[in-house]
Amino acid sequence: MPKSILEPRVTLVTLGVKDLPRSIRFYRDVVGWTTSAAETDPVAFFPLRGIVLGRFGERSLAADAKTRPRTGGFRGVTLAYNARSRAAVDRIFASLSERGVRIVKRPQVADWGGYSGYFADPDGHLWEVAHNSFWKLDRGGRALVT
Amino acid sequence: MPKSILEPRVTLVTLGVKDLPRSIRFYRDVVGWTTSAAETDPVAFFPLRGIVLGRFGERSLAADAKTRPRTGGFRGVTLAYNARSRAAVDRIFASLSERGVRIVKRPQVADWGGYSGYFADPDGHLWEVAHNSFWKLDRGGRALVT
């Protein structure tokens, strides 16, 4: 076994955004999460039970990582939220649709045996909402995966 | 307060990769994390204390999300690992360099008062490794952010 360089954990996932107040309103007012950030802050953090989801201007994020700004296209990263049942997935997509959220893929049976769809946030970050009967969730919603 | 559509949690973050066995070897043998996946599997999951970090072929991930494949450039998403001290950040970058990992930004004092650098995985996914004295970590390494 190699010595581990990093403990098996991630602190923060930061999504680059074009319009931070718009992204704050989406995650706070549409999705329904809480943040201590004001719409005038330069960065926003949403604590998600053990990890933090950040939002930061995409050009600033690129500069911070000493990387050229994004040119478009698929980001090559997706986020996923596992719900507790197929019915819960359907309810979530119904609520998202009611609130005018862009549904990228309607929930459907997946070839891996689950049930899943995708929605996009205002910057095109893709969220899968899935039911996966092979991954049990604990009471806090954390997947029990080995 | 609006009714929350999603509980405040994320189950899985999936990184699109060009070469899955290469990515498995990087996170398993270089970073030092564990996975039950074999290099011949079509997808790999690394459990990270409550969330799961997945690796999946980038074209397949785009197709699953009904999205066109990625064209390149900055992904607009970064991952961050908060270490417990500046010295720990330096030790991590020293170990990464020894193992031939591409360092994108050497650790340095950040304008927000912390100390941070970036490295890239074999697919160019960017990881920040930071010390942030404003965010306390619990014993399991989870940031206590409100």
mmCIF file of C-alpha atoms in Angstrom:
data_model
loop_
_atom_site.group_PDB
_atom_site.id
_atom_site.type_symbol
_atom_site.label_atom_id
_atom_site.label_comp_id
_atom_site.label_asym_id
_atom_site.label_seq_id
_atom_site.Cartn_x
_atom_site.Cartn_y
_atom_site.Cartn_z
ATOM 1 C CA MET A 1 0.000 0.000 0.000
ATOM 2 C CA PRO A 2 1.378 3.410 -0.899
ATOM 3 C CA LYS A 3 1.423 6.085 1.728
ATOM 4 C CA SER A 4 -1.620 8.260 1.174
ATOM 5 C CA ILE A 5 -0.858 11.851 0.118
ATOM 6 C CA LEU A 6 -4.380 13.062 0.858
ATOM 7 C CA GLU A 7 -6.875 11.766 3.397
ATOM 8 C CA PRO A 8 -9.943 10.379 1.606
ATOM 9 C CA ARG A 9 -12.031 13.520 1.711
ATOM 10 C CA VAL A 10 -12.941 16.633 -0.272
ATOM 11 C CA THR A 11 -13.662 19.957 1.429
ATOM 12 C CA LEU A 12 -15.134 22.115 -1.277
ATOM 13 C CA VAL A 13 -16.424 21.865 -4.807
ATOM 14 C CA THR A 14 -16.495 25.265 -6.506
ATOM 15 C CA LEU A 15 -18.691 25.972 -9.500
ATOM 16 C CA GLY A 16 -17.632 28.806 -11.764
ATOM 17 C CA VAL A 17 -20.518 31.154 -12.538
ATOM 18 C CA LYS A 18 -21.127 34.083 -14.860
ATOM 19 C CA ASP A 19 -23.535 35.942 -12.581
ATOM 20 C CA LEU A 20 -23.131 35.274 -8.875
ATOM 21 C CA PRO A 21 -26.347 36.943 -7.627
ATOM 22 C CA ARG A 22 -28.300 34.891 -10.169
ATOM 23 C CA SER A 23 -26.618 31.682 -8.959
ATOM 24 C CA ILE A 24 -27.249 32.564 -5.301
ATOM 25 C CA ARG A 25 -30.921 33.170 -6.071
ATOM 26 C CA PHE A 26 -31.149 29.857 -7.909
ATOM 27 C CA TYR A 27 -29.657 27.710 -5.146
ATOM 28 C CA ARG A 28 -31.270 29.692 -2.317
ATOM 29 C CA ASP A 29 -34.710 30.534 -3.691
ATOM 30 C CA VAL A 30 -35.347 27.779 -6.231
ATOM 31 C CA VAL A 31 -33.495 24.751 -4.887
ATOM 32 C CA GLY A 32 -34.063 25.930 -1.316
ATOM 33 C CA TRP A 33 -30.587 25.779 0.261
ATOM 34 C CA THR A 34 -29.134 28.226 2.753
ATOM 35 C CA THR A 35 -26.065 30.416 2.545
ATOM 36 C CA SER A 36 -24.710 33.149 4.716
ATOM 37 C CA ALA A 37 -23.568 34.960 1.551
ATOM 38 C CA ALA A 38 -25.255 38.136 0.376
ATOM 39 C CA GLU A 39 -25.896 38.650 -3.322
ATOM 40 C CA THR A 40 -23.247 41.362 -3.298
ATOM 41 C CA ASP A 41 -20.501 39.080 -1.951
ATOM 42 C CA PRO A 42 -17.723 37.988 -4.342
ATOM 43 C CA VAL A 43 -18.086 34.319 -3.418
ATOM 44 C CA ALA A 44 -20.851 32.171 -1.918
ATOM 45 C CA PHE A 45 -20.650 28.965 0.071
ATOM 46 C CA PHE A 46 -23.510 26.523 0.635
ATOM 47 C CA PRO A 47 -22.710 23.976 3.389
ATOM 48 C CA LEU A 48 -23.963 20.519 2.369
ATOM 49 C CA ARG A 49 -23.594 18.190 5.365
ATOM 50 C CA GLY A 50 -19.847 17.795 5.438
ATOM 51 C CA ILE A 51 -18.782 19.326 2.161
ATOM 52 C CA VAL A 52 -19.160 22.845 0.929
ATOM 53 C CA LEU A 53 -20.416 23.831 -2.504
ATOM 54 C CA GLY A 54 -18.890 27.145 -3.566
ATOM 55 C CA ARG A 55 -19.871 29.582 -6.303
ATOM 56 C CA PHE A 56 -17.273 31.984 -7.659
ATOM 57 C CA GLY A 57 -16.952 34.048 -10.821
ATOM 58 C CA GLU A 58 -15.726 31.728 -13.529
ATOM 59 C CA ARG A 59 -13.029 34.107 -14.792
ATOM 60 C CA SER A 60 -11.786 34.661 -11.240
ATOM 61 C CA LEU A 61 -11.797 30.930 -10.593
ATOM 62 C CA ALA A 62 -9.757 30.324 -13.739
ATOM 63 C CA ALA A 63 -7.316 33.064 -12.735
ATOM 64 C CA ASP A 64 -7.025 31.636 -9.218
ATOM 65 C CA ALA A 65 -6.062 28.278 -10.718
ATOM 66 C CA LYS A 66 -3.699 30.024 -13.166
ATOM 67 C CA THR A 67 -5.774 28.611 -15.991
ATOM 68 C CA ARG A 68 -7.236 30.247 -19.087
ATOM 69 C CA PRO A 69 -10.925 31.088 -18.948
ATOM 70 C CA ARG A 70 -13.432 28.559 -20.102
ATOM 71 C CA THR A 71 -14.381 28.482 -23.787
ATOM 72 C CA GLY A 72 -17.659 26.577 -23.518
ATOM 73 C CA GLY A 73 -18.946 23.078 -24.150
ATOM 74 C CA PHE A 74 -19.418 20.229 -21.714
ATOM 75 C CA ARG A 75 -17.585 20.745 -18.470
ATOM 76 C CA GLY A 76 -16.806 17.079 -18.025
ATOM 77 C CA VAL A 77 -18.013 17.152 -14.428
ATOM 78 C CA THR A 78 -21.455 16.324 -13.081
ATOM 79 C CA LEU A 79 -22.977 16.478 -9.621
ATOM 80 C CA ALA A 80 -25.495 13.943 -8.428
ATOM 81 C CA TYR A 81 -28.169 13.867 -5.778
ATOM 82 C CA ASN A 82 -29.546 10.461 -4.874
ATOM 83 C CA ALA A 83 -33.181 10.469 -3.806
ATOM 84 C CA ARG A 84 -34.824 7.789 -1.689
ATOM 85 C CA SER A 85 -37.280 6.440 -4.278
ATOM 86 C CA ARG A 86 -38.363 6.763 -7.901
ATOM 87 C CA ALA A 87 -41.409 8.670 -6.717
ATOM 88 C CA ALA A 88 -39.115 11.159 -4.959
ATOM 89 C CA VAL A 89 -37.188 11.655 -8.199
ATOM 90 C CA ASP A 90 -40.448 12.378 -10.026
ATOM 91 C CA ARG A 91 -41.566 14.817 -7.330
ATOM 92 C CA ILE A 92 -38.242 16.663 -7.526
ATOM 93 C CA PHE A 93 -38.453 17.058 -11.304
ATOM 94 C CA ALA A 94 -42.075 18.188 -11.052
ATOM 95 C CA SER A 95 -41.036 20.868 -8.544
ATOM 96 C CA LEU A 96 -38.070 21.925 -10.671
ATOM 97 C CA SER A 97 -40.297 22.247 -13.745
ATOM 98 C CA GLU A 98 -42.844 24.291 -11.817
ATOM 99 C CA ARG A 99 -40.078 26.695 -10.888
ATOM 100 C CA GLY A 100 -38.884 27.044 -14.459
ATOM 101 C CA VAL A 101 -35.648 25.093 -14.082
ATOM 102 C CA ARG A 102 -34.135 23.755 -17.309
ATOM 103 C CA ILE A 103 -34.595 19.984 -17.409
ATOM 104 C CA VAL A 104 -31.837 18.456 -19.515
ATOM 105 C CA LYS A 105 -33.046 14.841 -19.341
ATOM 106 C CA ARG A 106 -36.419 13.747 -18.023
ATOM 107 C CA PRO A 107 -36.139 10.989 -15.396
ATOM 108 C CA GLN A 108 -36.036 7.584 -16.992
ATOM 109 C CA VAL A 109 -34.869 4.053 -16.326
ATOM 110 C CA ALA A 110 -31.085 3.953 -16.681
ATOM 111 C CA ASP A 111 -29.128 1.129 -18.236
ATOM 112 C CA TRP A 112 -27.423 0.548 -14.881
ATOM 113 C CA GLY A 113 -30.790 -0.308 -13.336
ATOM 114 C CA GLY A 114 -31.579 2.968 -11.620
ATOM 115 C CA TYR A 115 -33.889 5.845 -12.452
ATOM 116 C CA SER A 116 -32.415 9.208 -13.235
ATOM 117 C CA GLY A 117 -32.671 12.575 -14.948
ATOM 118 C CA TYR A 118 -30.631 15.772 -15.208
ATOM 119 C CA PHE A 119 -31.286 19.452 -14.682
ATOM 120 C CA ALA A 120 -29.024 22.437 -15.355
ATOM 121 C CA ASP A 121 -28.320 25.377 -13.077
ATOM 122 C CA PRO A 122 -28.235 28.868 -14.633
ATOM 123 C CA ASP A 123 -24.563 28.388 -15.640
ATOM 124 C CA GLY A 124 -25.150 24.995 -17.220
ATOM 125 C CA HIS A 125 -23.722 22.970 -14.323
ATOM 126 C CA LEU A 126 -25.400 19.596 -14.597
ATOM 127 C CA TRP A 127 -27.128 17.869 -11.699
ATOM 128 C CA GLU A 128 -28.290 14.286 -11.928
ATOM 129 C CA VAL A 129 -31.160 13.353 -9.629
ATOM 130 C CA ALA A 130 -31.319 9.597 -9.307
ATOM 131 C CA HIS A 131 -32.737 6.677 -7.426
ATOM 132 C CA ASN A 132 -30.175 3.905 -7.117
ATOM 133 C CA SER A 133 -31.436 0.898 -5.193
ATOM 134 C CA PHE A 134 -27.888 -0.494 -5.109
ATOM 135 C CA TRP A 135 -26.645 2.408 -2.975
ATOM 136 C CA LYS A 136 -28.297 2.576 0.415
ATOM 137 C CA LEU A 137 -28.561 6.006 2.006
ATOM 138 C CA ASP A 138 -28.139 6.560 5.725
ATOM 139 C CA ARG A 139 -30.581 8.755 7.651
ATOM 140 C CA GLY A 140 -28.609 11.868 6.728
ATOM 141 C CA GLY A 141 -28.759 10.907 3.056
ATOM 142 C CA ARG A 142 -25.149 9.806 2.723
ATOM 143 C CA ALA A 143 -24.525 6.902 0.350
ATOM 144 C CA LEU A 144 -23.125 3.785 1.955
ATOM 145 C CA VAL A 145 -20.625 2.883 -0.740
ATOM 146 C CA THR A 146 -17.494 0.840 -0.252
ATOM 147 C CA MET B 1 -38.809 30.484 3.216
ATOM 148 C CA PRO B 2 -39.409 28.431 0.078
ATOM 149 C CA LYS B 3 -39.959 24.720 0.451
ATOM 150 C CA SER B 4 -36.653 23.017 -0.270
ATOM 151 C CA ILE B 5 -36.629 20.902 -3.437
ATOM 152 C CA LEU B 6 -33.427 19.099 -2.481
ATOM 153 C CA GLU B 7 -32.051 18.314 0.961
ATOM 154 C CA PRO B 8 -28.742 20.147 1.488
ATOM 155 C CA ARG B 9 -26.476 17.358 0.349
ATOM 156 C CA VAL B 10 -24.642 15.991 -2.687
ATOM 157 C CA THR B 11 -24.138 12.262 -3.198
ATOM 158 C CA LEU B 12 -21.643 12.000 -5.994
ATOM 159 C CA VAL B 13 -19.310 14.176 -8.015
ATOM 160 C CA THR B 14 -18.312 12.492 -11.273
ATOM 161 C CA LEU B 15 -15.197 13.473 -13.171
ATOM 162 C CA GLY B 16 -15.141 12.703 -16.872
ATOM 163 C CA VAL B 17 -11.924 10.976 -17.918
ATOM 164 C CA LYS B 18 -10.274 9.972 -21.184
ATOM 165 C CA ASP B 19 -8.543 6.869 -19.845
ATOM 166 C CA LEU B 20 -10.193 5.230 -16.862
ATOM 167 C CA PRO B 21 -7.401 2.792 -15.903
ATOM 168 C CA ARG B 22 -4.962 5.732 -15.900
ATOM 169 C CA SER B 23 -7.287 7.724 -13.645
ATOM 170 C CA ILE B 24 -7.790 4.773 -11.288
ATOM 171 C CA ARG B 25 -4.023 4.318 -11.024
ATOM 172 C CA PHE B 26 -3.575 8.043 -10.306
ATOM 173 C CA TYR B 27 -6.096 8.275 -7.476
ATOM 174 C CA ARG B 28 -5.284 4.822 -6.083
ATOM 175 C CA ASP B 29 -1.514 4.579 -6.476
ATOM 176 C CA VAL B 30 -0.392 8.229 -6.483
ATOM 177 C CA VAL B 31 -2.917 10.012 -4.267
ATOM 178 C CA GLY B 32 -3.408 6.884 -2.179
ATOM 179 C CA TRP B 33 -7.183 6.444 -2.050
ATOM 180 C CA THR B 34 -9.088 3.167 -2.176
ATOM 181 C CA THR B 35 -11.671 1.901 -4.629
ATOM 182 C CA SER B 36 -13.338 -1.420 -5.126
ATOM 183 C CA ALA B 37 -13.179 -0.826 -8.888
ATOM 184 C CA ALA B 38 -10.873 -2.825 -11.116
ATOM 185 C CA GLU B 39 -9.007 -1.078 -13.922
ATOM 186 C CA THR B 40 -11.206 -2.958 -16.407
ATOM 187 C CA ASP B 41 -14.478 -1.641 -14.930
ATOM 188 C CA PRO B 42 -16.430 0.981 -16.924
ATOM 189 C CA VAL B 43 -16.803 3.274 -13.927
ATOM 190 C CA ALA B 44 -14.923 3.763 -10.649
ATOM 191 C CA PHE B 45 -16.114 5.136 -7.330
ATOM 192 C CA PHE B 46 -13.888 6.422 -4.539
ATOM 193 C CA PRO B 47 -15.820 6.869 -1.245
ATOM 194 C CA LEU B 48 -14.699 10.076 0.481
ATOM 195 C CA ARG B 49 -16.265 10.163 3.943
ATOM 196 C CA GLY B 50 -19.860 10.838 3.030
ATOM 197 C CA ILE B 51 -19.636 11.738 -0.616
ATOM 198 C CA VAL B 52 -18.480 9.648 -3.517
ATOM 199 C CA LEU B 53 -16.073 10.777 -6.217
ATOM 200 C CA GLY B 54 -16.791 8.950 -9.463
ATOM 201 C CA ARG B 55 -14.727 8.560 -12.643
ATOM 202 C CA PHE B 56 -16.463 7.762 -15.896
ATOM 203 C CA GLY B 57 -15.527 8.052 -19.554
ATOM 204 C CA GLU B 58 -16.048 11.670 -20.541
ATOM 205 C CA ARG B 59 -17.918 10.846 -23.753
ATOM 206 C CA SER B 60 -20.164 8.408 -21.904
ATOM 207 C CA LEU B 61 -20.785 10.979 -19.177
ATOM 208 C CA ALA B 62 -21.752 13.586 -21.775
ATOM 209 C CA ALA B 63 -24.061 11.079 -23.471
ATOM 210 C CA ASP B 64 -25.640 10.132 -20.139
ATOM 211 C CA ALA B 65 -26.419 13.795 -19.545
ATOM 212 C CA LYS B 66 -27.648 14.158 -23.141
ATOM 213 C CA THR B 67 -24.942 16.745 -23.693
ATOM 214 C CA ARG B 68 -22.385 17.145 -26.465
ATOM 215 C CA PRO B 69 -18.867 15.950 -25.677
ATOM 216 C CA ARG B 70 -16.403 18.349 -24.183
ATOM 217 C CA THR B 71 -14.348 20.534 -26.523
ATOM 218 C CA GLY B 72 -11.556 21.490 -24.131
ATOM 219 C CA GLY B 73 -10.558 24.505 -22.078
ATOM 220 C CA PHE B 74 -11.217 25.265 -18.439
ATOM 221 C CA ARG B 75 -13.940 23.112 -16.966
ATOM 222 C CA GLY B 76 -15.220 25.849 -14.687
ATOM 223 C CA VAL B 77 -15.232 23.495 -11.703
ATOM 224 C CA THR B 78 -12.536 22.969 -9.114
ATOM 225 C CA LEU B 79 -12.193 20.590 -6.186
ATOM 226 C CA ALA B 80 -10.495 21.613 -2.977
ATOM 227 C CA TYR B 81 -8.852 19.782 -0.120
ATOM 228 C CA ASN B 82 -8.233 21.772 3.026
ATOM 229 C CA ALA B 83 -5.163 20.739 4.979
ATOM 230 C CA ARG B 84 -4.608 21.399 8.667
ATOM 231 C CA SER B 85 -1.628 23.753 8.375
ATOM 232 C CA ARG B 86 0.595 25.544 5.891
ATOM 233 C CA ALA B 87 3.302 22.984 6.594
ATOM 234 C CA ALA B 88 0.857 20.225 5.648
ATOM 235 C CA VAL B 89 0.146 21.991 2.341
ATOM 236 C CA ASP B 90 3.883 22.143 1.632
ATOM 237 C CA ARG B 91 4.337 18.468 2.500
ATOM 238 C CA ILE B 92 1.483 17.500 0.183
ATOM 239 C CA PHE B 93 2.949 19.440 -2.757
ATOM 240 C CA ALA B 94 6.394 17.972 -2.074
ATOM 241 C CA SER B 95 4.913 14.464 -2.204
ATOM 242 C CA LEU B 96 2.928 15.240 -5.347
ATOM 243 C CA SER B 97 6.047 16.583 -7.069
ATOM 244 C CA GLU B 98 8.052 13.520 -6.075
ATOM 245 C CA ARG B 99 5.430 11.360 -7.714
ATOM 246 C CA GLY B 100 5.484 13.356 -10.921
ATOM 247 C CA VAL B 101 2.114 15.037 -10.528
ATOM 248 C CA ARG B 102 1.580 18.203 -12.573
ATOM 249 C CA ILE B 103 1.637 21.205 -10.248
ATOM 250 C CA VAL B 104 -0.462 24.003 -11.754
ATOM 251 C CA LYS B 105 0.226 26.611 -9.055
ATOM 252 C CA ARG B 106 2.834 26.322 -6.338
ATOM 253 C CA PRO B 107 1.419 26.956 -2.866
ATOM 254 C CA GLN B 108 1.450 30.633 -2.015
ATOM 255 C CA VAL B 109 -0.248 33.145 0.217
ATOM 256 C CA ALA B 110 -3.691 33.876 -1.200
ATOM 257 C CA ASP B 111 -5.368 37.275 -1.273
ATOM 258 C CA TRP B 112 -8.131 35.874 0.970
ATOM 259 C CA GLY B 113 -5.564 35.261 3.700
ATOM 260 C CA GLY B 114 -4.990 31.557 3.261
ATOM 261 C CA TYR B 115 -2.240 29.514 1.657
ATOM 262 C CA SER B 116 -2.991 27.484 -1.413
ATOM 263 C CA GLY B 117 -1.813 25.820 -4.592
ATOM 264 C CA TYR B 118 -3.281 23.662 -7.365
ATOM 265 C CA PHE B 119 -2.405 20.361 -8.985
ATOM 266 C CA ALA B 120 -3.998 18.638 -11.999
ATOM 267 C CA ASP B 121 -5.067 15.024 -12.329
ATOM 268 C CA PRO B 122 -4.251 13.192 -15.591
ATOM 269 C CA ASP B 123 -7.423 14.576 -17.219
ATOM 270 C CA GLY B 124 -6.750 18.147 -16.143
ATOM 271 C CA HIS B 125 -9.261 18.200 -13.283
ATOM 272 C CA LEU B 126 -7.969 20.846 -10.912
ATOM 273 C CA TRP B 127 -7.478 20.286 -7.193
ATOM 274 C CA GLU B 128 -6.704 23.128 -4.836
ATOM 275 C CA VAL B 129 -4.861 22.179 -1.668
ATOM 276 C CA ALA B 130 -5.240 24.934 0.882
ATOM 277 C CA HIS B 131 -4.830 25.965 4.459
ATOM 278 C CA ASN B 132 -7.664 28.254 5.530
ATOM 279 C CA SER B 133 -7.459 29.332 9.145
ATOM 280 C CA PHE B 134 -10.971 30.788 8.892
ATOM 281 C CA TRP B 135 -12.497 27.355 8.322
ATOM 282 C CA LYS B 136 -11.989 24.992 11.232
ATOM 283 C CA LEU B 137 -11.877 21.284 10.425
ATOM 284 C CA ASP B 138 -13.413 18.656 12.678
ATOM 285 C CA ARG B 139 -11.498 15.482 13.532
ATOM 286 C CA GLY B 140 -12.698 13.803 10.353
ATOM 287 C CA GLY B 141 -11.479 16.761 8.314
ATOM 288 C CA ARG B 142 -14.872 18.232 7.553
ATOM 289 C CA ALA B 143 -15.036 22.010 7.347
ATOM 290 C CA LEU B 144 -17.224 23.670 9.964
ATOM 291 C CA VAL B 145 -18.801 26.281 7.713
ATOM 292 C CA THR B 146 -22.132 27.957 8.307
#
